[in-house]
PDB file of C-alpha atoms in Angstrom:
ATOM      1  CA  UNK T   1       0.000   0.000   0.000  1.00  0.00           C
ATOM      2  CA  UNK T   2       1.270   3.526  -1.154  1.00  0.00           C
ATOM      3  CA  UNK T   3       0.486   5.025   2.341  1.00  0.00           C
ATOM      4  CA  UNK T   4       2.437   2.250   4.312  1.00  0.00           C
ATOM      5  CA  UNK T   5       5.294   2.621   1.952  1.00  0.00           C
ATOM      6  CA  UNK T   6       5.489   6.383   2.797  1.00  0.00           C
ATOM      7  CA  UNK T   7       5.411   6.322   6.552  1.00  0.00           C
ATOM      8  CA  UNK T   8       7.962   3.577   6.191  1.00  0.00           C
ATOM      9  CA  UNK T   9      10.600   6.285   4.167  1.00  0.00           C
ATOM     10  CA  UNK T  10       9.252   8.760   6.780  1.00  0.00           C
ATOM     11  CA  UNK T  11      10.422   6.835   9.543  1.00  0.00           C
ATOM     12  CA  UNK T  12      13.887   6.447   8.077  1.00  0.00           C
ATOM     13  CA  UNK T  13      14.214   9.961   7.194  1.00  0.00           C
ATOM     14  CA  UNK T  14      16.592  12.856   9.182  1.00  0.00           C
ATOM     15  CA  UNK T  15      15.551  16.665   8.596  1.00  0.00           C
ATOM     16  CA  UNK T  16      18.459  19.114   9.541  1.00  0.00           C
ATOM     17  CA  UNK T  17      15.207  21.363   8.820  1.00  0.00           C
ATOM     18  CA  UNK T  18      11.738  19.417   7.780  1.00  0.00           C
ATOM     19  CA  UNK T  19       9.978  20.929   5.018  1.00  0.00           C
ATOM     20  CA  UNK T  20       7.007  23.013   5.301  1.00  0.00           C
ATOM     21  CA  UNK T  21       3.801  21.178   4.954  1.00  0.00           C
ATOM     22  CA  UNK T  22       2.224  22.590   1.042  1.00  0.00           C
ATOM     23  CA  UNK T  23      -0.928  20.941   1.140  1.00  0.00           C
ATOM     24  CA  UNK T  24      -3.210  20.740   3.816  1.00  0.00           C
ATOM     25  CA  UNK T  25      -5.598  18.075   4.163  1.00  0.00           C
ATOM     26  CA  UNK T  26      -8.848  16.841   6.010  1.00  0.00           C
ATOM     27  CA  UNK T  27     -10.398  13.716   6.200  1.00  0.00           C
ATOM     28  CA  UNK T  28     -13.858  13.722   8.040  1.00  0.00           C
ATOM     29  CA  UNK T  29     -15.244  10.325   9.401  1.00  0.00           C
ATOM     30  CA  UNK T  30     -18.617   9.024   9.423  1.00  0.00           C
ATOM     31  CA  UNK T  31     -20.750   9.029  12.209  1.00  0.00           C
ATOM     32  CA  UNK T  32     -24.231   9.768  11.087  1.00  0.00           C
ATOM     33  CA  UNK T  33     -25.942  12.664  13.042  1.00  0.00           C
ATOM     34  CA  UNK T  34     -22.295  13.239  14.797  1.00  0.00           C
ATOM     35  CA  UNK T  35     -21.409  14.622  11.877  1.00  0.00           C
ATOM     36  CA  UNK T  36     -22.812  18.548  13.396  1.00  0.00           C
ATOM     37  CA  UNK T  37     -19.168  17.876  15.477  1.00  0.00           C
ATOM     38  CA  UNK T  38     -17.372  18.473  12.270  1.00  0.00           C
ATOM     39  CA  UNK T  39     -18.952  21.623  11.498  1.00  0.00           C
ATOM     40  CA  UNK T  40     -17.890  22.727  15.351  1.00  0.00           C
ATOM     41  CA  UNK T  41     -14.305  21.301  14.446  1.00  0.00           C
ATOM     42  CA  UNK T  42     -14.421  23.769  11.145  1.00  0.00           C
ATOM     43  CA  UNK T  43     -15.583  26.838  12.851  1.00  0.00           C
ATOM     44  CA  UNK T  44     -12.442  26.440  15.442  1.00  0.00           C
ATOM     45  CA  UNK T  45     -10.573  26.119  12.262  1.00  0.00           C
ATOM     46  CA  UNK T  46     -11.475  28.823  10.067  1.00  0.00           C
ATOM     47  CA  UNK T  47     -11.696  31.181  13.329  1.00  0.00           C
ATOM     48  CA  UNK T  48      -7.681  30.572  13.589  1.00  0.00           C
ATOM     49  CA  UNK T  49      -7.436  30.839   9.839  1.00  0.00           C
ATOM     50  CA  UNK T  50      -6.851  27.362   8.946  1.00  0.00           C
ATOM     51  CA  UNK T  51      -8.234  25.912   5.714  1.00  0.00           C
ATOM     52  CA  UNK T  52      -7.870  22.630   4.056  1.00  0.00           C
ATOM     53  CA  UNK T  53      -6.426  22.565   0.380  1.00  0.00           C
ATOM     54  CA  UNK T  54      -7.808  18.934  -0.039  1.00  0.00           C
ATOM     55  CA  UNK T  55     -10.536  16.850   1.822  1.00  0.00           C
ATOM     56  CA  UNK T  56     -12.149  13.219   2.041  1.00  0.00           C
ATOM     57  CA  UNK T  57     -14.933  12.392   3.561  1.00  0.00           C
ATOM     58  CA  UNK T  58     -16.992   9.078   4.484  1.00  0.00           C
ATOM     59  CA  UNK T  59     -20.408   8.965   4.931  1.00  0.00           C
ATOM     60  CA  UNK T  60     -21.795  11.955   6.799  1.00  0.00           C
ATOM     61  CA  UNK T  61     -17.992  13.641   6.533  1.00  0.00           C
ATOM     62  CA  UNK T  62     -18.390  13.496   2.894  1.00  0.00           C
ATOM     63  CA  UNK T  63     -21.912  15.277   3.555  1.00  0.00           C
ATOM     64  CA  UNK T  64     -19.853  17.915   5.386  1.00  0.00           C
ATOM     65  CA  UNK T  65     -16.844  18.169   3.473  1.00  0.00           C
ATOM     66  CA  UNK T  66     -18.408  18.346  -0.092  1.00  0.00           C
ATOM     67  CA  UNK T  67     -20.555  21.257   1.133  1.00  0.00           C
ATOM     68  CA  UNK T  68     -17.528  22.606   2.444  1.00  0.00           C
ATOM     69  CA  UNK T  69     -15.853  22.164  -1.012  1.00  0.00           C
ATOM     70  CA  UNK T  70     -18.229  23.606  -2.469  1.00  0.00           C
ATOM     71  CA  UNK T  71     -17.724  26.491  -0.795  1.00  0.00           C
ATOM     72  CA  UNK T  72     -20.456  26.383   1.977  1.00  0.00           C
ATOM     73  CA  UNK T  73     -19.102  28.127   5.099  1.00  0.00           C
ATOM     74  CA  UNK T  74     -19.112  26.539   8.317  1.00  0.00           C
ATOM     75  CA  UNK T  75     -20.973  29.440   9.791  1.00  0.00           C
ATOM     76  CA  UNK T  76     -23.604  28.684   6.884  1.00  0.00           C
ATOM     77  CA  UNK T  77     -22.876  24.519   7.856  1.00  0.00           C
ATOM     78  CA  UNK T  78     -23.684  25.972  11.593  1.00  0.00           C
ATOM     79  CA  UNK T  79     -27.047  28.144  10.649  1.00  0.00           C
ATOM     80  CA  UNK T  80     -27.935  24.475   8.677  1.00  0.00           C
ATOM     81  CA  UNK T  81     -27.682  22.600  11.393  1.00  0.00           C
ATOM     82  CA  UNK T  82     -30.498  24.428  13.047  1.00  0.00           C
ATOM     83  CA  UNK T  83     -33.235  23.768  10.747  1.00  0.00           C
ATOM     84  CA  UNK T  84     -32.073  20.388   8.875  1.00  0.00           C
ATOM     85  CA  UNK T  85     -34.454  17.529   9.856  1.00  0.00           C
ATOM     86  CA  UNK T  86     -34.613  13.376   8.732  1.00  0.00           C
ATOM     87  CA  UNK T  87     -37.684  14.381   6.952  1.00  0.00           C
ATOM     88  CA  UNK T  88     -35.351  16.902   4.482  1.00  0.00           C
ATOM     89  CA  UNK T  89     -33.049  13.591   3.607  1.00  0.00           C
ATOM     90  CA  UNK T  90     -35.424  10.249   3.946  1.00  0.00           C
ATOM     91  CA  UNK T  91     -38.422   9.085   2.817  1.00  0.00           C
ATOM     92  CA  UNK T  92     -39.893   5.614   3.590  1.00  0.00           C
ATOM     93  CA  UNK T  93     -39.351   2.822   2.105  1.00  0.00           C
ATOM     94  CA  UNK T  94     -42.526   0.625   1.457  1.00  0.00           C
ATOM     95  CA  UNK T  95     -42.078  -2.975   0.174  1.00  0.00           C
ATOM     96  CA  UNK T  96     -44.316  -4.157  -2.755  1.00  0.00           C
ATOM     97  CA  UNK T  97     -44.793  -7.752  -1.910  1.00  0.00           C
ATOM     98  CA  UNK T  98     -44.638 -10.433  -4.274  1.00  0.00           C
ATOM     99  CA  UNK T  99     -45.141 -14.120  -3.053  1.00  0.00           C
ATOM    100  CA  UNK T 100     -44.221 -15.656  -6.118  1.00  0.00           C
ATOM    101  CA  UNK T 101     -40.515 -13.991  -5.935  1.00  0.00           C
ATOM    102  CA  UNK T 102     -40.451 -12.467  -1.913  1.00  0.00           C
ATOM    103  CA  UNK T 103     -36.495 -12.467  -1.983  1.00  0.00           C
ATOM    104  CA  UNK T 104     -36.689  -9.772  -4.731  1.00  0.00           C
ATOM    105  CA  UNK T 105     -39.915  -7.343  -3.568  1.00  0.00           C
ATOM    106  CA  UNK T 106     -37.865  -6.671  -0.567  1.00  0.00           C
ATOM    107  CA  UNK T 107     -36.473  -2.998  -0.413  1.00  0.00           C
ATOM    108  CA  UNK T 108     -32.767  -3.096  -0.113  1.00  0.00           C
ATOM    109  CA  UNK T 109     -33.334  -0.267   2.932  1.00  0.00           C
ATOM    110  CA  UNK T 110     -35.719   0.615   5.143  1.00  0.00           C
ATOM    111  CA  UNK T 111     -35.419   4.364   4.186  1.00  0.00           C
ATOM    112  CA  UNK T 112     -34.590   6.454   0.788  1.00  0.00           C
ATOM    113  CA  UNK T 113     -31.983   9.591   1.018  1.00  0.00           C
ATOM    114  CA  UNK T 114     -32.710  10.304  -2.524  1.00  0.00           C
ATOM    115  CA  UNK T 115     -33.991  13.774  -1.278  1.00  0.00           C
ATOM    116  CA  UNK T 116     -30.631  14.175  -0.313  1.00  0.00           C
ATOM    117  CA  UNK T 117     -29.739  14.868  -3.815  1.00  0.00           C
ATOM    118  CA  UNK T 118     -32.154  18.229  -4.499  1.00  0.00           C
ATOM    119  CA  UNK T 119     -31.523  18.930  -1.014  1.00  0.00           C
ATOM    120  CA  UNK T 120     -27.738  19.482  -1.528  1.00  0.00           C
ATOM    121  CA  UNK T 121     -28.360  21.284  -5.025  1.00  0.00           C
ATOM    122  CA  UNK T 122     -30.570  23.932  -3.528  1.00  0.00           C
ATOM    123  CA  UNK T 123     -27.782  24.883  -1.306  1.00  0.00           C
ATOM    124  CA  UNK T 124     -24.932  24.949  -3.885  1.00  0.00           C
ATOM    125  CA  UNK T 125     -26.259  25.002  -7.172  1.00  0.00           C
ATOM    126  CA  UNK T 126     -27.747  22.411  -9.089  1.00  0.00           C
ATOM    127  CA  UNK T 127     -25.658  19.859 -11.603  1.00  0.00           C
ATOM    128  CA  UNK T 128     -22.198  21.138  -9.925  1.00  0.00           C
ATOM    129  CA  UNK T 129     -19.212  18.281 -10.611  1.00  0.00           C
ATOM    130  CA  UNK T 130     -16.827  17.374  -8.191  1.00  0.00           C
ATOM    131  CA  UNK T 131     -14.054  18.433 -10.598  1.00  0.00           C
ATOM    132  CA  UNK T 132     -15.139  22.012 -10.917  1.00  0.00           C
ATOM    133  CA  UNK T 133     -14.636  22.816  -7.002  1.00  0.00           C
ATOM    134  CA  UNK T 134     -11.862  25.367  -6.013  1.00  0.00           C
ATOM    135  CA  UNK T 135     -10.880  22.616  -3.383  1.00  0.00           C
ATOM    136  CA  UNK T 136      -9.696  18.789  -4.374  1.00  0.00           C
ATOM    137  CA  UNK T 137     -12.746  16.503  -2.941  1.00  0.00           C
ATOM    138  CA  UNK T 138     -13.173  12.853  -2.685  1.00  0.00           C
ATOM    139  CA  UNK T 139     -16.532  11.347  -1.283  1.00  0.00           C
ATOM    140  CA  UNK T 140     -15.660   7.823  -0.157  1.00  0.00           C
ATOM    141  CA  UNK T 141     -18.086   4.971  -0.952  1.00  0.00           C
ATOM    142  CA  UNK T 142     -18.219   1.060  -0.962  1.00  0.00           C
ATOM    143  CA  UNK T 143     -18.930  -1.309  -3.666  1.00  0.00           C
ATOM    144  CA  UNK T 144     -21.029  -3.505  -2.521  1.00  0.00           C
ATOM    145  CA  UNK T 145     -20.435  -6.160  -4.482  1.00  0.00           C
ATOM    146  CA  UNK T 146     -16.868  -6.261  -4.636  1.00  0.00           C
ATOM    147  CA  UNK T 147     -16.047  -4.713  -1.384  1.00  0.00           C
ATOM    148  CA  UNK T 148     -13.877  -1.968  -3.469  1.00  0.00           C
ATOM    149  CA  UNK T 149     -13.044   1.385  -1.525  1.00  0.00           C
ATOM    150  CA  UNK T 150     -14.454   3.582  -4.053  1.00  0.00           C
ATOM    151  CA  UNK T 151     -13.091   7.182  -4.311  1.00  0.00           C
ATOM    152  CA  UNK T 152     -15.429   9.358  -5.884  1.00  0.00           C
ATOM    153  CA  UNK T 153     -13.464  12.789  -7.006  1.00  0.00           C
ATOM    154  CA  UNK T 154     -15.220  12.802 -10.543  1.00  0.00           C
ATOM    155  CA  UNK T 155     -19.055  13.789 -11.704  1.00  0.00           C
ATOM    156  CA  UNK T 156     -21.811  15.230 -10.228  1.00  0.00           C
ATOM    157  CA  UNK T 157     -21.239  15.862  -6.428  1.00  0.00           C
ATOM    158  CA  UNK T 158     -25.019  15.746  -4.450  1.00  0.00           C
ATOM    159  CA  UNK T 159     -25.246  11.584  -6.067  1.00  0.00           C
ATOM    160  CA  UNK T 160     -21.664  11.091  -4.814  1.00  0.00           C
ATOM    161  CA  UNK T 161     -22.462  12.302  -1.554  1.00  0.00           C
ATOM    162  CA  UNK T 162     -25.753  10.414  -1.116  1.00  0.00           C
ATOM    163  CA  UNK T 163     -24.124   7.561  -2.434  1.00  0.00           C
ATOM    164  CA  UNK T 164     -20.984   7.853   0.651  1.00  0.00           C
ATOM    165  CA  UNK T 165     -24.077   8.216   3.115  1.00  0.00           C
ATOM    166  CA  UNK T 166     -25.943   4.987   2.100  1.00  0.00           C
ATOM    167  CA  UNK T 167     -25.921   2.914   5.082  1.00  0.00           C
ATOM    168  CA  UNK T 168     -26.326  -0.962   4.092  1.00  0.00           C
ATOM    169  CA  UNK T 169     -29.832  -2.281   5.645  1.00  0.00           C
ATOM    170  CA  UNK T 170     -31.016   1.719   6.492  1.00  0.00           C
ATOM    171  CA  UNK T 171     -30.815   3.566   3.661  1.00  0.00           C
ATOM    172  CA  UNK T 172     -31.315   2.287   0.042  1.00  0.00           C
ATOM    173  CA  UNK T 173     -28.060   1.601  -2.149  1.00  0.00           C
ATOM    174  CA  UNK T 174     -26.906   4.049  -5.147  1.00  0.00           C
ATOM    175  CA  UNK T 175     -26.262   3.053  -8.484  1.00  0.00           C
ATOM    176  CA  UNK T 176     -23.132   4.549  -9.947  1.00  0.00           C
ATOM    177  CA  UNK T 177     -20.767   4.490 -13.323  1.00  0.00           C
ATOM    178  CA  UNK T 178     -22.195   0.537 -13.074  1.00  0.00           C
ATOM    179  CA  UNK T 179     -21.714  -0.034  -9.526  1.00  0.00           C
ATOM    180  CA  UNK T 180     -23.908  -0.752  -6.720  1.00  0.00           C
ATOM    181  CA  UNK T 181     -22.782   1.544  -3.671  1.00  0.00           C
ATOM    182  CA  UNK T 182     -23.291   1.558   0.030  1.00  0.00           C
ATOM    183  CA  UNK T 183     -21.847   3.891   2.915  1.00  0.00           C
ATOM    184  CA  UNK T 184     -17.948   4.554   2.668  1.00  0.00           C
ATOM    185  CA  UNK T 185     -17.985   3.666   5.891  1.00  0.00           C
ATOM    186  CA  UNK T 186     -17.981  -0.193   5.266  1.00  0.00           C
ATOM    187  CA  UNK T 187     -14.536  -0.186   3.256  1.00  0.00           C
ATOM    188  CA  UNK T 188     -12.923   2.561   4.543  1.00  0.00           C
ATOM    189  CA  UNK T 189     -14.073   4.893   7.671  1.00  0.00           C
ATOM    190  CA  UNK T 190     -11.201   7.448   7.539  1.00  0.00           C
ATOM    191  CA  UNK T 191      -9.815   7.715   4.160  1.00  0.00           C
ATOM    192  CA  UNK T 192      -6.587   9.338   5.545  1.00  0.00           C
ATOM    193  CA  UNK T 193      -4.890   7.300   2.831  1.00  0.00           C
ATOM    194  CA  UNK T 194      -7.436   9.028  -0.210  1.00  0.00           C
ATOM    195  CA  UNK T 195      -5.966  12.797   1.026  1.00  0.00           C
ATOM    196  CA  UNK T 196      -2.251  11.104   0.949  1.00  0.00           C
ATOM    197  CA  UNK T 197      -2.836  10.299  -2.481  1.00  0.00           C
ATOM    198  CA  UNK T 198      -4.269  13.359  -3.629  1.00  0.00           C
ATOM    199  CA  UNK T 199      -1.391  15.254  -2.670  1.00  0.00           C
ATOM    200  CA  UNK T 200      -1.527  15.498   0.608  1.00  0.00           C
ATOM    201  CA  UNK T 201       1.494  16.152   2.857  1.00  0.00           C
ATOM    202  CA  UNK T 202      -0.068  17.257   6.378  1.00  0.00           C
ATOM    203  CA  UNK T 203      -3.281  15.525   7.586  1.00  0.00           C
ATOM    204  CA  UNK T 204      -6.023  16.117   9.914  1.00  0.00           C
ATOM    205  CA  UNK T 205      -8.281  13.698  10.513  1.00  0.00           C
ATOM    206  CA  UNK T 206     -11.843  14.067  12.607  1.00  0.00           C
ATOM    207  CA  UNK T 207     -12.676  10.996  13.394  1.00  0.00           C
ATOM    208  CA  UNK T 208     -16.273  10.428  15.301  1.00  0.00           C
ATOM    209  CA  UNK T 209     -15.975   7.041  16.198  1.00  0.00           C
ATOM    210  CA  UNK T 210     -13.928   6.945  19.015  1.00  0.00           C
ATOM    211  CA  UNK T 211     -13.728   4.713  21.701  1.00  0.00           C
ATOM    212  CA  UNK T 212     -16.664   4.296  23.971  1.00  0.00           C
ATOM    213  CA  UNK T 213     -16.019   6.260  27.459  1.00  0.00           C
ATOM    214  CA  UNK T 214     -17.376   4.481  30.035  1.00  0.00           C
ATOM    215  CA  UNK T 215     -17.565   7.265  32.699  1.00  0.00           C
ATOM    216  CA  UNK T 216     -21.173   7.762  34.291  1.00  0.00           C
ATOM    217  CA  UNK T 217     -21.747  11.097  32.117  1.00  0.00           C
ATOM    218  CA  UNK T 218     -20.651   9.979  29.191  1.00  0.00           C
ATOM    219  CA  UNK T 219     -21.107   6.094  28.903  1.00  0.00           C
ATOM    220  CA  UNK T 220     -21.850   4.627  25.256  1.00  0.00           C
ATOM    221  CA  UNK T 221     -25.276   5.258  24.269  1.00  0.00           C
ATOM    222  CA  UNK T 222     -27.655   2.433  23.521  1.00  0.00           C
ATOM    223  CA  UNK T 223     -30.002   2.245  20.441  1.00  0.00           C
ATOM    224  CA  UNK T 224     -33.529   3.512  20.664  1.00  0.00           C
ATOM    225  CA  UNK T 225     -35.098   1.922  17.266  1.00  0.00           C
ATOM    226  CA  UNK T 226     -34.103  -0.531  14.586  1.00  0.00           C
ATOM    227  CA  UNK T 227     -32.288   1.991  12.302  1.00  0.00           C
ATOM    228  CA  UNK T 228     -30.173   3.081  15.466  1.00  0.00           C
ATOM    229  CA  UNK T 229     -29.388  -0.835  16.050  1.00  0.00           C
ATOM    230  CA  UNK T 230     -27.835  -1.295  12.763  1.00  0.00           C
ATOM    231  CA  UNK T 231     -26.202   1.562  12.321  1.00  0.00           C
ATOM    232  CA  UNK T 232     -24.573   1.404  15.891  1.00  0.00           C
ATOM    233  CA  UNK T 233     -23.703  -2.333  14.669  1.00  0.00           C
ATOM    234  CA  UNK T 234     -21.935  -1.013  11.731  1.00  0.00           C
ATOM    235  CA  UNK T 235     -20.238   1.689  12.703  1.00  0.00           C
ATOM    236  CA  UNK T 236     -18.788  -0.803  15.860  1.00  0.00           C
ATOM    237  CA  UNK T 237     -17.822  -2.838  13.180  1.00  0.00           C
ATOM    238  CA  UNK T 238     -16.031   0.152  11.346  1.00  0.00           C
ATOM    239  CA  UNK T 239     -14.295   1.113  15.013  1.00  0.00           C
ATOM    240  CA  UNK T 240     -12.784  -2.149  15.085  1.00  0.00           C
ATOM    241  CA  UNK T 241     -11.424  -2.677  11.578  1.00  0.00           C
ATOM    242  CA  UNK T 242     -10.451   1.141  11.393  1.00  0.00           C
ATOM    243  CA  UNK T 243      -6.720   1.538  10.997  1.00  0.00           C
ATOM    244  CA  UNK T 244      -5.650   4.654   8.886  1.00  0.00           C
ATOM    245  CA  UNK T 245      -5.708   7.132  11.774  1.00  0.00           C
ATOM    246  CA  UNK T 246      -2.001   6.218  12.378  1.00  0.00           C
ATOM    247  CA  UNK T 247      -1.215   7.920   9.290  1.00  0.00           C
ATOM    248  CA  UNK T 248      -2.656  11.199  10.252  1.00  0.00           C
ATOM    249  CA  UNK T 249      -0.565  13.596  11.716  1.00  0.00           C
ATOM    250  CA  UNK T 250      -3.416  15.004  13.631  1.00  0.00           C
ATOM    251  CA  UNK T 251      -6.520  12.867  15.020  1.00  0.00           C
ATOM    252  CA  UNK T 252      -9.308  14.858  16.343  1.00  0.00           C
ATOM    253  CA  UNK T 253     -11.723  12.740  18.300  1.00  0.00           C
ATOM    254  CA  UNK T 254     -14.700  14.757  19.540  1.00  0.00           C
ATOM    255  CA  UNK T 255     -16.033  13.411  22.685  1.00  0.00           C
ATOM    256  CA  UNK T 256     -19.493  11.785  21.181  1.00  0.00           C
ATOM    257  CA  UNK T 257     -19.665   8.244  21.461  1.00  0.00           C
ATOM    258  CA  UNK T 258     -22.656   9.011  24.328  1.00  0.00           C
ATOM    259  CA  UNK T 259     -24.808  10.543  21.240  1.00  0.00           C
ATOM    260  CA  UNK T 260     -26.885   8.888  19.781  1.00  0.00           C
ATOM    261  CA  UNK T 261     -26.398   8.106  15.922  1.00  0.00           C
ATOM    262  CA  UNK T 262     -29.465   9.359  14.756  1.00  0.00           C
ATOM    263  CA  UNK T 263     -29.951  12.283  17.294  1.00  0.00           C
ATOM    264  CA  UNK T 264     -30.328  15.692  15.331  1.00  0.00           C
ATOM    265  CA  UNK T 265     -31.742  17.152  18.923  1.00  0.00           C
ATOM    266  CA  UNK T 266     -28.138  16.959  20.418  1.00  0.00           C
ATOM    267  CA  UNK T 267     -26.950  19.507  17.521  1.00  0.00           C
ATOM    268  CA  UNK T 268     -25.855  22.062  20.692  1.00  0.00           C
ATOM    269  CA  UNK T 269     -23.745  19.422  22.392  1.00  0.00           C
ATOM    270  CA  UNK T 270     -22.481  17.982  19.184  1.00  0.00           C
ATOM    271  CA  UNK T 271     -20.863  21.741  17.934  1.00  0.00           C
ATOM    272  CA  UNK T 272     -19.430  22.193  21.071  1.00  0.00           C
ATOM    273  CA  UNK T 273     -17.743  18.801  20.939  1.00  0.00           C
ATOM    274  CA  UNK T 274     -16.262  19.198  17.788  1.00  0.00           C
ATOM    275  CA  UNK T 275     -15.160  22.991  18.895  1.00  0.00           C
ATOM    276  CA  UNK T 276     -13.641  21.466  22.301  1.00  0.00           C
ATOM    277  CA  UNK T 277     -12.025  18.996  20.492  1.00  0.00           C
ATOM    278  CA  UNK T 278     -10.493  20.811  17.757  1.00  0.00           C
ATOM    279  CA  UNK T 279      -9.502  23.529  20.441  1.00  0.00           C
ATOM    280  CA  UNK T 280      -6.987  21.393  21.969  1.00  0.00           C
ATOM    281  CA  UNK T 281      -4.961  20.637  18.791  1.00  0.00           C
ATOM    282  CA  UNK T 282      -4.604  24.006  17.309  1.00  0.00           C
ATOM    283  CA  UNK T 283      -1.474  25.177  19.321  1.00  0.00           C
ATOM    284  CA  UNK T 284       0.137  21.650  17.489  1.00  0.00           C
ATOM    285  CA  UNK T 285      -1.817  21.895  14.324  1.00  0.00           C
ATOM    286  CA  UNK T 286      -0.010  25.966  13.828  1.00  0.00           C
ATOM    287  CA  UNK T 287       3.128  24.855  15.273  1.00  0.00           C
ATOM    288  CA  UNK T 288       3.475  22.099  12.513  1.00  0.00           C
ATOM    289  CA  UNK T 289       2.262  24.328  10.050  1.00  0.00           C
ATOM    290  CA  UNK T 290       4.900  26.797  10.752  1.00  0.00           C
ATOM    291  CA  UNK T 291       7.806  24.369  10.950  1.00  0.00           C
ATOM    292  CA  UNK T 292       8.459  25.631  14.838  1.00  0.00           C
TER     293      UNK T 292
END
């Protein structure tokens, strides 16, 4: 792997002085509703005048990032937050039994986020391609067929997103250049590796999955519904199998594992988390950016 191969030359490598850092990236994890932490983690960072020249995101941080991309504020992300709702992005997804074939007349999710797609247009213009933004974006999906990491940093930018936010089971697949894809965050959580290969020398990752904390205030929280059970299944799944953060050279790990996945109410908490969080690294985060 490209990635492993570079942090092994790294390791071997003596600076009398280390070369500034050129490119600035930021990968953005998934984490479903956690996802307002990012925006708190961006308003920290544009408020100390620090903005990414490239970014990945999975999942939800693709939702954030693209916007961001796309040239979306994070004070505009923050006046979103507000106001957003489930009802904005899903719609229900009703099977249409058949007995004679009752494999097939199942619904491959339980919800649609196809209004995701107008949803994302009306706040940055509809038909704009990932290609035409003034930053480098890659929305990170999952073949679900092949397992594939698939990096999405060509075409039209609201599918690509939807198609990164498509949790297997919840939400219904997206079909794609001939591929059938689910939620990044199946293949590849933090695509830390993605921003490497798009030119990135200097990464910060925000990752929202981090371990549970089992103090009394802020013990793991347990799923309310059905759609909160699978998605806390997955993204446990994803925490486990989730390497790449070693090759950041900054994780950010809002405390939020006592959120709730799907809780949009908690959007107060969840901004402060990601502000608190990104708070403590921005003394490191300017002093590696500086070269002191």
């Amino acid at each position: 792997m490209k990635t492993q191969n570079t942090v092994a030359v790294r390791n071997r490598l003596t600076w009398d002085q280390p070369p500034l850092p050129q490119k600035l990236g930021l990968v953005l994890g998934g984490g479903a509703a956690r996802g307002i932490a990012h925006v708190g983690a961006l308003l920290v960072m544009e408020e100390h005048g620090i903005y990414p020249d490239i970014i990945t995101g999975t999942s939800v941080g693709a939702l954030v990032g693209g916007l961001y991309a796309a040239g979306v504020s994070a004070l505009r992300l923050e006046s979103l937050v507000a106001d957003v709702s489930w009802f904005d992005l899903v719609s229900i997804k009703l099977p249409k039994p058949n007995l004679r074939d009752f494999a097939r007349s199942l619904p491959m999710g339980l919800l649609d986020i196809d209004k995701m797609i107008p949803w994302i247009d009306s706040l940055i213009g509809e038909g704009i391609l990932i290609e035409q933004l003034n930053t480098p974006f890659a929305a990170i999906s999952t073949d679900l067929v092949t397992g594939e990491v698939v990096a999405m940093n060509r075409g039209l930018l609201a599918p690509a997103i939807r198609a990164s936010c498509a949790v297997p089971g919840i939400f219904t697949p997206y079909r794609r250049n001939g591929r059938l894809l689910g939620d990044g965050v199946v293949a590849n959580n933090l695509p830390v590796s993605v921003a490497r290969e798009l030119g990135a020398d200097y990464v910060i990752a925000i990752d929202l999955l981090p371990p549970a904390d089992f103090t009394p205030t802020h013990r793991q929280s347990e799923p309310r519904n059905m759609a909160e059970l699978a998605m806390s299944s997955l993204f446990m799944l994803a925490r486990a199998t989730q390497f790449e953060q070693q090759y950041a050279d900054v994780v950010v790990a809002p405390t939020v594992a006592h959120i709730n996945l799907a809780d949009l109410f908690s959007a107060d908490e969840l901004l402060a988390a990601g502000r608190a969080a990104m708070e403590e690294w921005i003394p490191k985060i300017k002093a590696d950016l500086a070269g002191s």
